[in-house]
């Protein structure tokens, strides 16, 4: 049974930083694509960043490029999202998600929720101005 458990959310002021973690059990991060999504109230879920090919390839949404960094620790089977220079529009529930099909290096392919099979419970990130 696959379980993904996020942690690290919280409340910060604009310009601050947070690091999200996602620990996996029953799933090997190095094998397939994994990513972070977020959903703000009244908005659709959006892909934030994903990583694949054992951590050798990454992809970022334009809205977070240059501010967020996705990484993985294969030994610890943990996914991270370092978020710097946070903005109020980054406020959302953040979810980690794992794919059980795609094992290539083009993380951006079908980077949408429907392509991911396992989800964490989510962690709230709130950025105040």
Coordinates of N, CA and C in Angstrom, one line a residue:
X1 N 0.8 -1.2 0.0 CA 0.0 0.0 0.0 C 0.9 1.2 0.0
X2 N 0.6 2.1 -0.9 CA 1.4 3.4 -1.1 C 0.8 4.4 -0.1
X3 N 1.7 5.1 0.6 CA 1.3 6.2 1.4 C 2.3 7.3 1.2
X4 N 1.8 8.5 1.0 CA 2.6 9.7 0.9 C 2.1 10.7 2.0
X5 N 3.1 11.2 2.8 CA 2.8 12.0 3.9 C 3.6 13.3 3.8
X6 N 2.8 14.4 3.6 CA 3.5 15.7 3.5 C 3.6 16.4 4.9
X7 N 4.6 17.2 5.0 CA 4.8 18.0 6.2 C 5.6 19.3 5.8
X8 N 5.6 20.3 6.7 CA 6.3 21.5 6.5 C 5.5 22.7 6.1
X9 N 4.2 22.6 6.0 CA 3.4 23.7 5.7 C 3.4 24.7 6.9
X10 N 2.8 25.8 6.7 CA 2.7 26.8 7.7 C 2.3 28.2 7.2
X11 N 2.5 29.2 8.1 CA 2.1 30.5 7.7 C 3.4 31.4 7.7
X12 N 3.6 32.1 6.7 CA 4.8 33.0 6.6 C 4.3 34.3 6.0
X13 N 5.2 35.3 6.1 CA 4.9 36.6 5.5 C 5.6 36.5 4.1
X14 N 5.0 37.4 3.2 CA 5.6 37.5 1.9 C 7.1 37.7 1.9
X15 N 7.8 37.0 1.0 CA 9.2 37.1 1.0 C 9.9 36.0 1.8
X16 N 9.1 35.3 2.6 CA 9.7 34.3 3.5 C 9.8 32.9 2.7
X17 N 10.3 31.9 3.5 CA 10.6 30.6 2.9 C 9.9 29.5 3.7
X18 N 9.7 28.4 3.0 CA 9.2 27.2 3.7 C 9.8 26.0 2.9
X19 N 9.9 24.9 3.5 CA 10.3 23.7 2.9 C 9.3 22.6 3.2
X20 N 8.7 22.1 2.1 CA 7.8 21.0 2.3 C 8.5 19.7 2.1
X21 N 8.1 18.7 2.8 CA 8.6 17.3 2.6 C 7.5 16.3 2.4
X22 N 7.8 15.3 1.7 CA 6.8 14.2 1.4 C 7.5 12.9 1.5
X23 N 7.2 12.2 2.6 CA 7.8 10.9 2.8 C 6.9 9.8 2.2
X24 N 7.5 8.8 1.6 CA 6.7 7.8 0.9 C 7.0 6.4 1.5
X25 N 6.0 5.6 1.6 CA 6.1 4.2 1.9 C 5.4 3.4 0.9
X26 N 5.9 2.2 0.6 CA 5.3 1.4 -0.4 C 5.5 1.9 -1.8
X27 N 6.5 2.8 -2.0 CA 6.7 3.4 -3.3 C 8.2 3.8 -3.4
X28 N 8.8 3.6 -4.5 CA 10.2 4.0 -4.7 C 10.3 5.3 -5.5
X29 N 10.8 6.3 -4.9 CA 10.8 7.6 -5.6 C 11.7 7.6 -6.9
X30 N 12.7 6.8 -6.8 CA 13.7 6.9 -7.9 C 13.2 6.2 -9.2
X31 N 12.0 5.5 -9.1 CA 11.6 4.8 -10.3 C 10.7 5.6 -11.2
X32 N 9.9 6.5 -10.7 CA 8.9 7.1 -11.5 C 8.9 8.6 -11.3
X33 N 8.0 9.3 -11.9 CA 7.9 10.8 -11.8 C 7.1 11.1 -10.5
X34 N 7.5 12.1 -9.8 CA 6.8 12.6 -8.6 C 6.7 14.1 -8.7
X35 N 5.7 14.7 -8.0 CA 5.5 16.1 -8.2 C 4.8 16.7 -7.0
X36 N 4.7 18.0 -7.1 CA 3.9 18.8 -6.2 C 2.8 19.6 -6.9
X37 N 1.6 19.5 -6.4 CA 0.5 20.3 -6.9 C 0.0 21.2 -5.8
X38 N -0.8 22.1 -6.1 CA -1.5 23.0 -5.1 C -2.9 23.3 -5.6
X39 N -3.7 23.7 -4.6 CA -5.1 24.1 -4.9 C -5.4 25.2 -3.9
X40 N -5.7 26.3 -4.4 CA -6.2 27.4 -3.6 C -7.7 27.4 -3.6
X41 N -8.3 28.1 -2.6 CA -9.8 28.1 -2.5 C -10.4 28.7 -3.8
X42 N -11.4 28.0 -4.3 CA -12.1 28.5 -5.5 C -11.3 28.3 -6.8
X43 N -10.2 27.7 -6.8 CA -9.4 27.6 -8.0 C -9.1 26.1 -8.3
X44 N -8.8 25.8 -9.5 CA -8.5 24.5 -9.9 C -7.1 24.1 -9.4
X45 N -6.9 22.8 -9.2 CA -5.6 22.3 -8.8 C -4.6 22.5 -10.0
X46 N -3.4 23.0 -9.6 CA -2.4 23.2 -10.6 C -1.1 22.5 -10.2
X47 N -0.4 22.1 -11.3 CA 0.9 21.5 -11.1 C 2.0 22.6 -10.8
X48 N 2.8 22.3 -9.8 CA 3.8 23.3 -9.3 C 5.2 22.9 -9.8
X49 N 5.6 21.7 -9.6 CA 6.9 21.2 -10.0 C 6.9 19.7 -10.0
X50 N 7.7 19.1 -10.9 CA 7.8 17.7 -10.9 C 9.3 17.3 -11.1
X51 N 9.6 16.1 -10.8 CA 11.0 15.6 -10.9 C 10.9 14.1 -11.4
X52 N 11.8 13.7 -12.2 CA 11.8 12.4 -12.7 C 13.2 11.9 -13.1
X53 N 13.3 10.7 -13.7 CA 14.6 10.1 -14.0 C 15.5 10.1 -12.8
X54 N 14.9 9.6 -11.7 CA 15.8 9.5 -10.5 C 16.3 10.8 -9.9
X55 N 15.7 11.9 -10.3 CA 16.1 13.2 -9.8 C 16.9 14.0 -10.8
X56 N 17.2 13.4 -12.0 CA 18.0 14.1 -12.9 C 17.3 15.1 -13.8
X57 N 16.0 15.1 -13.7 CA 15.2 16.1 -14.6 C 14.1 16.7 -13.8
X58 N 13.9 18.0 -14.0 CA 12.9 18.7 -13.2 C 12.1 19.6 -14.2
X59 N 10.9 20.0 -13.7 CA 10.1 20.9 -14.5 C 9.3 21.8 -13.5
X60 N 9.2 23.1 -13.8 CA 8.5 24.0 -12.9 C 7.4 24.8 -13.7
X61 N 6.3 25.0 -13.0 CA 5.3 26.0 -13.6 C 6.0 27.3 -13.6
X62 N 5.5 28.1 -14.6 CA 6.1 29.5 -14.8 C 5.9 30.3 -13.5
X63 N 4.8 30.1 -12.8 CA 4.5 30.9 -11.7 C 5.5 30.7 -10.5
X64 N 6.2 29.7 -10.5 CA 7.2 29.4 -9.4 C 8.6 29.3 -9.8
X65 N 8.8 29.3 -11.1 CA 10.2 29.2 -11.7 C 11.1 30.2 -11.1
X66 N 12.3 29.8 -10.6 CA 13.2 30.7 -10.0 C 13.0 30.9 -8.5
X67 N 11.9 30.5 -8.0 CA 11.6 30.7 -6.5 C 11.5 29.3 -5.8
X68 N 11.0 28.3 -6.5 CA 10.9 27.0 -5.9 C 11.9 26.0 -6.4
X69 N 12.3 25.1 -5.6 CA 13.2 24.0 -6.0 C 12.7 22.7 -5.5
X70 N 12.5 21.8 -6.5 CA 12.1 20.4 -6.1 C 13.3 19.5 -6.1
X71 N 13.3 18.6 -5.1 CA 14.4 17.7 -5.0 C 14.0 16.4 -4.4
X72 N 14.8 15.4 -4.4 CA 14.4 14.1 -3.8 C 15.6 13.5 -3.2
X73 N 15.4 12.8 -2.1 CA 16.4 12.0 -1.4 C 16.1 10.6 -1.6
X74 N 16.7 9.9 -2.5 CA 16.3 8.5 -2.9 C 16.6 7.6 -1.7
X75 N 17.6 7.8 -0.9 CA 18.0 7.0 0.2 C 16.9 7.1 1.3
X76 N 16.3 8.3 1.5 CA 15.3 8.5 2.5 C 13.9 8.4 1.9
X77 N 13.8 8.2 0.6 CA 12.5 8.1 -0.1 C 11.7 9.3 0.2
X78 N 12.3 10.5 0.2 CA 11.6 11.7 0.5 C 11.7 12.7 -0.6
X79 N 10.6 13.4 -0.8 CA 10.5 14.5 -1.8 C 10.5 15.8 -1.1
X80 N 11.1 16.8 -1.6 CA 11.1 18.1 -1.0 C 10.7 19.2 -2.0
X81 N 10.2 20.3 -1.4 CA 9.9 21.5 -2.2 C 10.4 22.7 -1.4
X82 N 11.5 23.3 -1.8 CA 12.0 24.5 -1.2 C 11.3 25.7 -1.8
X83 N 10.6 26.4 -1.0 CA 9.9 27.6 -1.5 C 10.5 28.9 -1.0
X84 N 11.0 29.7 -1.8 CA 11.6 31.0 -1.4 C 10.9 32.1 -2.0
X85 N 11.1 33.3 -1.4 CA 10.4 34.5 -1.9 C 8.9 34.2 -2.1
X86 N 8.3 33.7 -1.1 CA 6.9 33.4 -1.2 C 6.0 34.6 -1.4
X87 N 4.9 34.4 -2.1 CA 4.0 35.5 -2.4 C 2.6 35.1 -1.9
X88 N 1.7 36.1 -1.6 CA 0.4 35.8 -1.2 C -0.3 34.8 -2.1
X89 N -0.1 34.9 -3.4 CA -0.7 34.1 -4.4 C -0.2 32.6 -4.3
X90 N 0.8 32.3 -3.5 CA 1.2 31.0 -3.3 C 0.4 30.3 -2.3
X91 N -0.5 31.0 -1.6 CA -1.3 30.4 -0.6 C -2.2 29.3 -1.2
X92 N -2.1 28.1 -0.6 CA -2.9 27.0 -1.1 C -2.6 25.8 -0.3
X93 N -3.4 24.7 -0.5 CA -3.0 23.4 0.0 C -2.1 22.7 -1.0
X94 N -0.9 22.3 -0.5 CA 0.0 21.7 -1.4 C 0.0 20.1 -1.2
X95 N 0.0 19.4 -2.3 CA -0.1 18.0 -2.3 C 1.2 17.4 -3.1
X96 N 1.7 16.3 -2.5 CA 2.7 15.6 -3.3 C 1.9 14.5 -4.0
X97 N 2.4 14.1 -5.1 CA 1.8 13.0 -5.9 C 2.8 12.2 -6.7
X98 N 2.5 10.9 -6.9 CA 3.4 10.0 -7.5 C 2.7 9.3 -8.7
X99 N 3.5 9.2 -9.7 CA 3.1 8.5 -10.9 C 3.6 7.1 -10.8
X100 N 2.8 6.1 -11.4 CA 3.3 4.7 -11.3 C 3.5 4.2 -12.8
X101 N 3.5 5.1 -13.7 CA 3.6 4.7 -15.1 C 4.9 5.3 -15.8
X102 N 5.0 6.7 -15.7 CA 6.0 7.4 -16.4 C 7.4 7.3 -15.8
X103 N 8.4 6.7 -16.5 CA 9.7 6.6 -15.9 C 10.7 7.3 -16.7
X104 N 10.3 8.2 -17.7 CA 11.2 8.9 -18.6 C 11.8 10.1 -17.9
X105 N 12.4 10.9 -18.8 CA 13.1 12.2 -18.3 C 12.4 13.4 -18.7
X106 N 11.3 13.3 -19.4 CA 10.5 14.5 -19.8 C 9.4 14.7 -18.8
X107 N 9.7 15.3 -17.7 CA 8.8 15.4 -16.6 C 7.5 16.2 -17.0
X108 N 7.7 17.1 -17.9 CA 6.6 18.0 -18.3 C 5.4 17.3 -19.0
X109 N 5.7 16.1 -19.5 CA 4.7 15.4 -20.3 C 3.4 15.1 -19.4
X110 N 2.3 15.6 -19.9 CA 1.1 15.4 -19.1 C 1.2 15.7 -17.7
X111 N 1.8 16.8 -17.4 CA 2.0 17.2 -16.0 C 0.7 17.8 -15.5
X112 N -0.2 16.9 -15.2 CA -1.5 17.2 -14.7 C -2.0 16.2 -13.7
X113 N -2.9 16.5 -12.8 CA -3.3 15.6 -11.7 C -3.8 14.3 -12.2
X114 N -4.5 14.2 -13.3 CA -5.0 13.0 -13.8 C -4.0 12.0 -14.1
X115 N -2.7 12.4 -14.4 CA -1.7 11.5 -14.7 C -0.9 10.9 -13.5
X116 N -1.3 11.3 -12.3 CA -0.7 10.9 -11.1 C -1.6 10.0 -10.3
X117 N -1.1 8.9 -9.7 CA -1.9 7.9 -9.2 C -2.0 7.8 -7.7
X118 N -1.0 8.4 -7.0 CA -1.0 8.4 -5.5 C -0.8 9.8 -5.0
X119 N -1.6 10.1 -4.0 CA -1.6 11.5 -3.4 C -1.5 11.5 -1.9
X120 N -0.8 12.5 -1.5 CA -0.7 12.8 0.0 C -2.0 13.5 0.4
X121 N -2.1 13.7 1.7 CA -3.3 14.4 2.3 C -3.3 15.9 2.2
X122 N -2.1 16.4 1.8 CA -2.0 17.9 1.7 C -1.5 18.6 2.9
X123 N -0.9 19.7 2.7 CA -0.4 20.6 3.8 C -0.7 22.0 3.4
X124 N -1.2 22.8 4.3 CA -1.6 24.2 4.1 C -0.4 25.1 4.1
X125 N -0.3 26.0 3.1 CA 0.7 27.0 3.1 C -0.1 28.3 3.0
X126 N 0.2 29.2 3.9 CA -0.5 30.5 3.9 C 0.6 31.6 3.9
X127 N 0.5 32.5 2.9 CA 1.4 33.6 2.8 C 0.7 34.9 3.0
X128 N 1.1 35.7 3.9 CA 0.4 37.0 4.2 C 1.2 38.1 3.7
X129 N 0.5 39.2 3.3 CA 1.2 40.3 2.7 C 1.7 41.3 3.7

